Short mmCIF file of C-alpha atoms in Angstrom, two decimals:
data_model
loop_
_atom_site.label_atom_id
_atom_site.label_comp_id
_atom_site.label_asym_id
_atom_site.label_seq_id
_atom_site.Cartn_x
_atom_site.Cartn_y
_atom_site.Cartn_z
CA MET A 1 1.79 10.76 -5.70
CA GLU A 2 1.46 10.88 -1.94
CA ASN A 3 3.88 9.33 0.56
CA ILE A 4 2.80 5.98 2.21
CA ILE A 5 3.44 6.17 5.81
CA THR A 6 3.92 2.70 7.25
CA ASN A 7 5.77 3.20 10.45
CA MET A 8 7.97 0.19 9.44
CA ARG A 9 11.30 1.84 9.19
CA SER A 10 13.74 -0.15 7.22
CA GLY A 11 11.13 -2.88 6.81
CA ARG A 12 9.37 -1.00 4.19
CA ASN A 13 12.52 -0.93 2.06
CA TYR A 14 12.90 -4.74 2.47
CA ILE A 15 9.26 -5.17 1.19
CA ASN A 16 9.87 -2.71 -1.77
CA VAL A 17 12.90 -4.55 -2.88
CA SER A 18 11.58 -8.15 -2.20
CA SER A 19 8.44 -7.52 -4.23
CA SER A 20 10.35 -5.98 -7.15
CA ASP A 21 11.86 -7.69 -10.30
CA LEU A 22 14.32 -4.79 -10.56
CA VAL A 23 15.14 -1.62 -8.70
CA ILE A 24 15.68 1.76 -10.26
CA ALA A 25 17.39 4.04 -7.83
CA CYS A 26 17.07 7.86 -8.61
CA GLY A 27 19.58 10.19 -6.83
CA ILE A 28 21.24 8.99 -3.64
CA ASP A 29 20.24 9.30 0.01
CA VAL A 30 20.46 7.05 3.14
CA GLY A 31 17.11 5.34 2.32
CA THR A 32 18.16 4.85 -1.40
CA ILE A 33 21.47 3.25 -0.32
CA SER A 34 19.53 0.88 1.96
CA GLU A 35 17.41 -0.17 -0.79
CA ILE A 36 20.30 -0.77 -3.29
CA SER A 37 22.14 -2.71 -0.61
CA LEU A 38 19.10 -5.01 0.10
CA THR A 39 18.60 -5.39 -3.74
CA LEU A 40 22.21 -6.84 -4.03
CA VAL A 41 22.22 -9.18 -1.08
CA LYS A 42 22.30 -13.00 -2.03
CA THR A 43 18.78 -13.65 -0.96
CA ASN A 44 17.37 -11.00 -3.31
CA ASN A 45 20.27 -10.76 -5.95
CA LYS A 46 18.24 -8.38 -8.31
CA LYS A 47 19.45 -5.91 -10.87
CA VAL A 48 19.68 -2.18 -10.11
CA ILE A 49 19.57 0.81 -12.51
CA LEU A 50 21.33 3.73 -10.88
CA VAL A 51 20.08 7.17 -12.26
CA GLY A 52 21.67 10.47 -11.33
CA THR A 53 23.88 8.97 -8.47
CA ILE A 54 27.19 10.41 -7.56
CA GLU A 55 30.40 8.80 -8.98
CA GLU A 56 31.49 7.45 -5.57
CA ALA A 57 28.25 5.52 -5.25
CA ASN A 58 28.41 4.20 -8.81
CA CYS A 59 32.08 3.02 -8.02
CA LEU A 60 31.05 1.46 -4.69
CA PHE A 61 28.10 -0.46 -5.94
CA THR A 62 29.73 -1.67 -9.20
CA LYS A 63 32.74 -3.03 -6.99
CA LEU A 64 30.20 -5.00 -4.81
CA LYS A 65 28.17 -6.58 -7.59
CA SER A 66 29.08 -5.39 -11.11
CA ASP A 67 26.79 -7.99 -12.86
CA ASN A 68 23.83 -6.57 -11.30
CA ILE A 69 24.51 -2.77 -11.43
CA PHE A 70 23.64 -0.60 -14.54
CA ILE A 71 24.47 3.11 -14.58
CA ALA A 72 22.35 5.66 -16.44
CA LYS A 73 23.27 9.27 -16.88
CA ASP A 74 19.61 10.34 -17.32
CA TYR A 75 16.09 8.94 -17.42
CA ASN A 76 16.22 8.26 -21.30
CA GLU A 77 19.28 6.08 -20.87
CA CYS A 78 17.60 4.35 -17.88
CA ILE A 79 14.63 3.34 -20.18
CA ASP A 80 17.03 2.10 -22.74
CA ILE A 81 18.88 -0.10 -20.24
CA PHE A 82 15.65 -1.32 -18.73
CA ASN A 83 14.56 -2.37 -22.18
CA ARG A 84 17.71 -4.40 -22.58
CA ILE A 85 17.78 -6.19 -19.24
CA GLU A 86 16.53 -9.82 -19.08
CA PHE A 87 14.55 -10.84 -16.06
#
């Protein structure tokens, strides 16, 4: 898969999140943190599955919006969680 260059900076993150029913975040980086945060704001209020993120990030996002955060230790668990979530 190739990168899609949009020159939109954080606007691209907002489009990704707004057009998604659920966000799966793999790993943790500044852009990923931005997308997770945008997912949890009141206007979006969507569910997020965190996969392979560090414990500090798991704690932070769970404290912010525990009903919308799901933590998977690996991709198999992520698929199991995804199949159980109601949209």
